[in-house]
PDB file of C-alpha atoms in Angstrom:
ATOM      1  CA  ALA A  56     175.609  62.291-159.138  1.00 68.00           C
ATOM      2  CA  ALA A  57     175.963  59.184-161.341  1.00 79.00           C
ATOM      3  CA  MET A  58     176.823  59.409-164.925  1.00 83.00           C
ATOM      4  CA  ILE A  59     175.063  57.381-167.419  1.00 82.00           C
ATOM      5  CA  ARG A  60     176.942  56.316-170.445  1.00 82.00           C
ATOM      6  CA  ILE A  61     175.240  54.889-173.519  1.00 77.00           C
ATOM      7  CA  GLU A  62     177.225  52.318-175.393  1.00 80.00           C
ATOM      8  CA  ASP A  63     176.262  50.225-178.291  1.00 77.00           C
ATOM      9  CA  THR A  64     177.405  46.706-177.793  1.00 82.00           C
ATOM     10  CA  ALA A  65     175.534  45.194-180.680  1.00 76.00           C
ATOM     11  CA  PRO A  66     177.700  43.383-183.284  1.00 77.00           C
ATOM     12  CA  PRO A  67     178.068  45.072-186.680  1.00 69.00           C
ATOM     13  CA  GLY A  68     175.728  42.665-188.344  1.00 67.00           C
ATOM     14  CA  ALA A  69     172.856  43.456-185.807  1.00 70.00           C
ATOM     15  CA  ARG A  70     173.298  47.077-186.344  1.00 70.00           C
ATOM     16  CA  GLU A  71     173.094  46.708-190.136  1.00 70.00           C
ATOM     17  CA  GLY A  72     170.036  44.568-189.700  1.00 69.00           C
ATOM     18  CA  SER A  73     168.401  47.146-187.512  1.00 70.00           C
ATOM     19  CA  ASP A  74     169.264  50.005-190.070  1.00 70.00           C
ATOM     20  CA  PHE A  75     167.949  47.910-192.846  1.00 72.00           C
ATOM     21  CA  GLY A  76     164.773  46.976-191.041  1.00 72.00           C
ATOM     22  CA  ARG A  77     163.960  50.652-190.468  1.00 74.00           C
ATOM     23  CA  LEU A  78     164.191  51.433-194.267  1.00 78.00           C
ATOM     24  CA  ALA A  79     162.797  48.119-195.453  1.00 78.00           C
ATOM     25  CA  MET A  80     159.093  48.989-195.353  1.00 80.00           C
ATOM     26  CA  LEU A  81     159.823  52.421-196.986  1.00 83.00           C
ATOM     27  CA  PHE A  82     161.441  50.757-199.874  1.00 83.00           C
ATOM     28  CA  VAL A  83     158.822  48.070-200.103  1.00 84.00           C
ATOM     29  CA  MET A  84     156.077  50.546-200.111  1.00 86.00           C
ATOM     30  CA  LEU A  85     157.780  52.631-202.922  1.00 88.00           C
ATOM     31  CA  LEU A  86     158.328  49.522-204.922  1.00 87.00           C
ATOM     32  CA  LEU A  87     154.852  48.283-204.393  1.00 88.00           C
ATOM     33  CA  LEU A  88     153.305  51.648-205.465  1.00 89.00           C
ATOM     34  CA  SER A  89     155.381  51.810-208.536  1.00 88.00           C
ATOM     35  CA  GLY A  90     154.408  48.455-209.609  1.00 88.00           C
ATOM     36  CA  VAL A  91     150.797  48.748-208.760  1.00 91.00           C
ATOM     37  CA  SER A  92     150.515  52.054-210.518  1.00 90.00           C
ATOM     38  CA  VAL A  93     151.424  50.546-213.812  1.00 85.00           C
ATOM     39  CA  ALA A  94     148.350  48.365-213.838  1.00 86.00           C
ATOM     40  CA  ALA A  95     145.897  50.177-211.512  1.00 89.00           C
ATOM     41  CA  LEU A  96     145.995  53.667-212.981  1.00 88.00           C
ATOM     42  CA  ASP A  97     144.954  52.401-216.431  1.00 87.00           C
ATOM     43  CA  SER A  98     142.497  49.863-215.032  1.00 88.00           C
ATOM     44  CA  ILE A  99     139.869  52.474-214.332  1.00 88.00           C
ATOM     45  CA  ALA A 100     140.809  55.984-215.671  1.00 88.00           C
ATOM     46  CA  GLY A 101     142.466  54.668-218.754  1.00 87.00           C
ATOM     47  CA  GLU A 102     139.391  52.358-219.517  1.00 88.00           C
ATOM     48  CA  ARG A 103     137.009  55.245-218.748  1.00 87.00           C
ATOM     49  CA  GLU A 104     138.931  57.417-221.148  1.00 88.00           C
ATOM     50  CA  ARG A 105     138.876  54.734-224.038  1.00 88.00           C
ATOM     51  CA  GLY A 106     135.172  54.063-223.342  1.00 86.00           C
ATOM     52  CA  SER A 107     135.807  50.376-222.585  1.00 87.00           C
ATOM     53  CA  LEU A 108     134.773  50.738-218.805  1.00 85.00           C
ATOM     54  CA  GLU A 109     131.068  51.314-219.822  1.00 84.00           C
ATOM     55  CA  THR A 110     131.261  48.230-222.109  1.00 87.00           C
ATOM     56  CA  LEU A 111     132.579  46.152-219.206  1.00 86.00           C
ATOM     57  CA  LEU A 112     130.048  47.340-216.724  1.00 84.00           C
ATOM     58  CA  SER A 113     127.135  46.775-219.174  1.00 87.00           C
ATOM     59  CA  THR A 114     127.970  43.090-219.408  1.00 88.00           C
ATOM     60  CA  GLY A 115     126.251  40.670-216.991  1.00 85.00           C
ATOM     61  CA  VAL A 116     129.312  40.392-214.783  1.00 88.00           C
ATOM     62  CA  ASP A 117     128.766  41.556-211.204  1.00 90.00           C
ATOM     63  CA  ARG A 118     130.417  44.905-210.366  1.00 87.00           C
ATOM     64  CA  GLY A 119     131.885  43.322-207.168  1.00 90.00           C
ATOM     65  CA  VAL A 120     133.598  40.675-209.395  1.00 91.00           C
ATOM     66  CA  ILE A 121     134.955  43.370-211.687  1.00 90.00           C
ATOM     67  CA  THR A 122     136.248  45.263-208.684  1.00 89.00           C
ATOM     68  CA  ALA A 123     137.852  42.303-207.033  1.00 93.00           C
ATOM     69  CA  SER A 124     139.436  41.315-210.369  1.00 93.00           C
ATOM     70  CA  LYS A 125     140.931  44.736-210.836  1.00 92.00           C
ATOM     71  CA  LEU A 126     142.172  44.741-207.324  1.00 93.00           C
ATOM     72  CA  SER A 127     143.634  41.123-207.696  1.00 94.00           C
ATOM     73  CA  ALA A 128     145.395  42.119-210.900  1.00 94.00           C
ATOM     74  CA  ALA A 129     146.849  45.294-209.627  1.00 93.00           C
ATOM     75  CA  CYS A 130     147.987  43.584-206.459  1.00 93.00           C
ATOM     76  CA  ALA A 131     149.612  40.700-208.378  1.00 93.00           C
ATOM     77  CA  VAL A 132     151.385  43.113-210.690  1.00 93.00           C
ATOM     78  CA  GLY A 133     152.672  45.136-207.731  1.00 91.00           C
ATOM     79  CA  LEU A 134     153.843  42.119-205.798  1.00 91.00           C
ATOM     80  CA  MET A 135     155.657  40.708-208.888  1.00 91.00           C
ATOM     81  CA  SER A 136     157.207  44.064-209.570  1.00 90.00           C
ATOM     82  CA  ALA A 137     158.345  44.527-206.061  1.00 86.00           C
ATOM     83  CA  LEU A 138     159.753  40.991-205.883  1.00 86.00           C
ATOM     84  CA  VAL A 139     161.641  41.409-209.112  1.00 89.00           C
ATOM     85  CA  GLN A 140     163.072  44.796-207.915  1.00 85.00           C
ATOM     86  CA  ALA A 141     163.963  43.329-204.454  1.00 80.00           C
ATOM     87  CA  ALA A 142     165.697  40.392-206.216  1.00 82.00           C
ATOM     88  CA  ASP A 143     167.687  42.783-208.342  1.00 84.00           C
ATOM     89  CA  LEU A 144     168.742  44.653-205.288  1.00 78.00           C
ATOM     90  CA  ALA A 145     169.724  41.405-203.528  1.00 76.00           C
ATOM     91  CA  LEU A 146     171.750  40.320-206.665  1.00 82.00           C
ATOM     92  CA  LEU A 147     173.548  43.681-206.739  1.00 79.00           C
ATOM     93  CA  ALA A 148     174.302  43.386-202.963  1.00 73.00           C
ATOM     94  CA  ARG A 149     175.616  39.830-203.608  1.00 75.00           C
ATOM     95  CA  LEU A 150     177.850  41.082-206.366  1.00 80.00           C
ATOM     96  CA  GLY A 151     179.300  43.625-204.039  1.00 74.00           C
ATOM     97  CA  PHE A 152     177.773  46.842-205.263  1.00 74.00           C
ATOM     98  CA  PHE A 153     176.718  47.756-201.776  1.00 66.00           C
ATOM     99  CA  GLU A 154     179.020  48.244-198.830  1.00 63.00           C
ATOM    100  CA  THR A 155     178.232  45.894-195.945  1.00 54.00           C
ATOM    101  CA  GLN A 156     179.991  44.729-192.700  1.00 53.00           C
ATOM    102  CA  GLY A 157     180.537  48.053-190.872  1.00 51.00           C
ATOM    103  CA  GLY A 158     179.371  50.678-193.132  1.00 50.00           C
ATOM    104  CA  GLY A 159     176.420  49.589-195.145  1.00 51.00           C
ATOM    105  CA  PHE A 160     172.927  48.909-194.235  1.00 50.00           C
ATOM    106  CA  LEU A 161     172.106  45.521-196.168  1.00 54.00           C
ATOM    107  CA  PRO A 162     172.174  42.490-193.972  1.00 54.00           C
ATOM    108  CA  PRO A 163     173.710  39.239-195.404  1.00 54.00           C
ATOM    109  CA  ALA A 164     171.512  37.055-197.676  1.00 53.00           C
ATOM    110  CA  SER A 165     171.322  34.495-194.944  1.00 50.00           C
ATOM    111  CA  ALA A 166     169.163  36.931-192.968  1.00 55.00           C
ATOM    112  CA  PHE A 167     166.325  36.921-195.367  1.00 59.00           C
ATOM    113  CA  SER A 168     163.373  34.640-194.629  1.00 62.00           C
ATOM    114  CA  PRO A 169     160.095  33.969-196.319  1.00 69.00           C
ATOM    115  CA  LEU A 170     158.419  35.336-193.191  1.00 69.00           C
ATOM    116  CA  LEU A 171     159.487  38.754-194.306  1.00 70.00           C
ATOM    117  CA  LEU A 172     156.804  38.597-197.003  1.00 74.00           C
ATOM    118  CA  VAL A 173     154.191  38.458-194.470  1.00 78.00           C
ATOM    119  CA  PRO A 174     153.708  42.191-194.017  1.00 81.00           C
ATOM    120  CA  VAL A 175     154.213  42.726-197.836  1.00 84.00           C
ATOM    121  CA  ILE A 176     150.896  41.080-198.735  1.00 88.00           C
ATOM    122  CA  PRO A 177     148.736  43.499-196.772  1.00 88.00           C
ATOM    123  CA  ALA A 178     150.837  46.414-197.893  1.00 88.00           C
ATOM    124  CA  ALA A 179     150.365  45.253-201.586  1.00 90.00           C
ATOM    125  CA  ILE A 180     146.565  45.145-201.012  1.00 91.00           C
ATOM    126  CA  PHE A 181     146.677  48.518-199.483  1.00 90.00           C
ATOM    127  CA  ALA A 182     148.767  49.879-202.314  1.00 90.00           C
ATOM    128  CA  ALA A 183     146.430  48.451-204.976  1.00 92.00           C
ATOM    129  CA  ALA A 184     143.327  49.731-203.277  1.00 92.00           C
ATOM    130  CA  LEU A 185     144.795  53.170-202.963  1.00 91.00           C
ATOM    131  CA  VAL A 186     145.884  53.526-206.573  1.00 91.00           C
ATOM    132  CA  LEU A 187     142.544  52.065-207.831  1.00 92.00           C
ATOM    133  CA  PHE A 188     140.830  54.588-205.561  1.00 92.00           C
ATOM    134  CA  VAL A 189     142.869  57.391-207.188  1.00 90.00           C
ATOM    135  CA  SER A 190     142.172  56.011-210.589  1.00 91.00           C
ATOM    136  CA  ALA A 191     138.440  55.788-210.039  1.00 90.00           C
ATOM    137  CA  GLY A 192     138.400  59.456-208.898  1.00 89.00           C
ATOM    138  CA  ALA A 193     140.032  60.780-211.976  1.00 88.00           C
ATOM    139  CA  SER A 194     138.389  61.475-215.367  1.00 87.00           C
ATOM    140  CA  THR A 195     141.420  60.801-217.409  1.00 88.00           C
ATOM    141  CA  PHE A 196     144.563  58.835-217.270  1.00 89.00           C
ATOM    142  CA  LYS A 197     146.759  62.023-216.885  1.00 91.00           C
ATOM    143  CA  GLU A 198     144.581  63.308-214.101  1.00 91.00           C
ATOM    144  CA  ALA A 199     145.119  60.012-212.269  1.00 89.00           C
ATOM    145  CA  GLN A 200     148.798  60.264-212.827  1.00 89.00           C
ATOM    146  CA  LEU A 201     148.782  63.809-211.279  1.00 90.00           C
ATOM    147  CA  LYS A 202     146.637  62.648-208.255  1.00 89.00           C
ATOM    148  CA  MET A 203     149.180  59.767-207.747  1.00 88.00           C
ATOM    149  CA  LEU A 204     151.760  62.118-206.006  1.00 87.00           C
ATOM    150  CA  PRO A 205     149.742  63.114-203.073  1.00 87.00           C
ATOM    151  CA  ALA A 206     148.555  59.470-202.658  1.00 87.00           C
ATOM    152  CA  LEU A 207     152.165  58.182-202.855  1.00 87.00           C
ATOM    153  CA  LEU A 208     153.203  60.713-200.183  1.00 86.00           C
ATOM    154  CA  ALA A 209     150.314  59.774-197.869  1.00 85.00           C
ATOM    155  CA  ALA A 210     151.078  56.002-198.220  1.00 85.00           C
ATOM    156  CA  VAL A 211     154.739  56.369-197.654  1.00 85.00           C
ATOM    157  CA  ALA A 212     154.341  58.790-194.726  1.00 82.00           C
ATOM    158  CA  PRO A 213     153.523  56.089-192.050  1.00 80.00           C
ATOM    159  CA  THR A 214     156.547  54.070-193.029  1.00 79.00           C
ATOM    160  CA  LEU A 215     158.767  57.066-192.128  1.00 79.00           C
ATOM    161  CA  VAL A 216     157.794  56.653-188.436  1.00 76.00           C
ATOM    162  CA  THR A 217     160.313  53.726-188.192  1.00 72.00           C
ATOM    163  CA  LEU A 218     163.208  56.114-188.991  1.00 75.00           C
ATOM    164  CA  PHE A 219     162.502  58.184-185.905  1.00 72.00           C
ATOM    165  CA  PRO A 220     162.348  56.073-182.731  1.00 65.00           C
ATOM    166  CA  GLY A 221     160.167  57.396-180.005  1.00 60.00           C
ATOM    167  CA  ILE A 222     157.907  59.486-182.419  1.00 59.00           C
ATOM    168  CA  GLY A 223     154.959  57.131-181.843  1.00 54.00           C
ATOM    169  CA  SER A 224     154.868  58.004-178.250  1.00 55.00           C
ATOM    170  CA  ALA A 225     155.023  61.765-178.856  1.00 57.00           C
ATOM    171  CA  PRO A 226     151.805  63.611-177.754  1.00 61.00           C
ATOM    172  CA  VAL A 227     151.706  65.569-180.967  1.00 56.00           C
ATOM    173  CA  THR A 228     151.737  62.407-182.994  1.00 55.00           C
ATOM    174  CA  ARG A 229     148.967  60.829-180.914  1.00 57.00           C
ATOM    175  CA  ALA A 230     146.853  64.061-181.238  1.00 57.00           C
ATOM    176  CA  ALA A 231     147.395  64.248-184.961  1.00 56.00           C
ATOM    177  CA  ALA A 232     146.474  60.523-185.337  1.00 55.00           C
ATOM    178  CA  ASN A 233     143.321  60.870-183.200  1.00 54.00           C
ATOM    179  CA  THR A 234     142.216  64.167-184.996  1.00 56.00           C
ATOM    180  CA  HIS A 235     142.670  62.327-188.370  1.00 50.00           C
ATOM    181  CA  LEU A 236     140.718  59.335-187.243  1.00 50.00           C
ATOM    182  CA  ARG A 237     137.947  61.586-185.801  1.00 56.00           C
ATOM    183  CA  ALA A 238     137.695  63.554-189.031  1.00 53.00           C
ATOM    184  CA  TRP A 239     137.127  60.224-191.054  1.00 50.00           C
ATOM    185  CA  GLY A 240     134.582  59.106-188.363  1.00 50.00           C
ATOM    186  CA  PHE A 241     136.501  56.244-186.927  1.00 46.00           C
ATOM    187  CA  LEU A 242     136.535  57.742-183.394  1.00 49.00           C
ATOM    188  CA  ARG A 243     133.819  59.534-181.605  1.00 50.00           C
TER     189      ARG A 243
END
């Protein structure tokens, strides 16, 4: 009987990059949702509560333009907020506040590339649309804030899959995903 021994031969920098990559989208989604919620929750629920939404809708501006404007504004605020917070984390890492090289999970600054922003833009659009949806379904600003927690958990849950390698191929995961898609009418 042959024994198989698993040995990690990756250099420490590659391990740190792998660990950081698994957590990156989770942090990005949290940063985006926190930034988007500042603008988007008040955008519909707050305006409805103040009575300014009816005034806006009674103007001659097309509702699609109003919706696109609110989505764009929420997306821009979320992206800017996430970028500022990420720059703050990078600055703290550069100043030595995070342990790296062997025990940390932040890669060196040279590992960051503008291409890393490519998945952030669709995530920002998703986050803005989700928070605007929550805001539109609420009567008041406080109700929108209360409904934000379940939406936040639902938005962050898919990013947790990267923390558990192999979970995507589990039969239970596939069955749950198919059931969810069928319930929403995407699969027949």
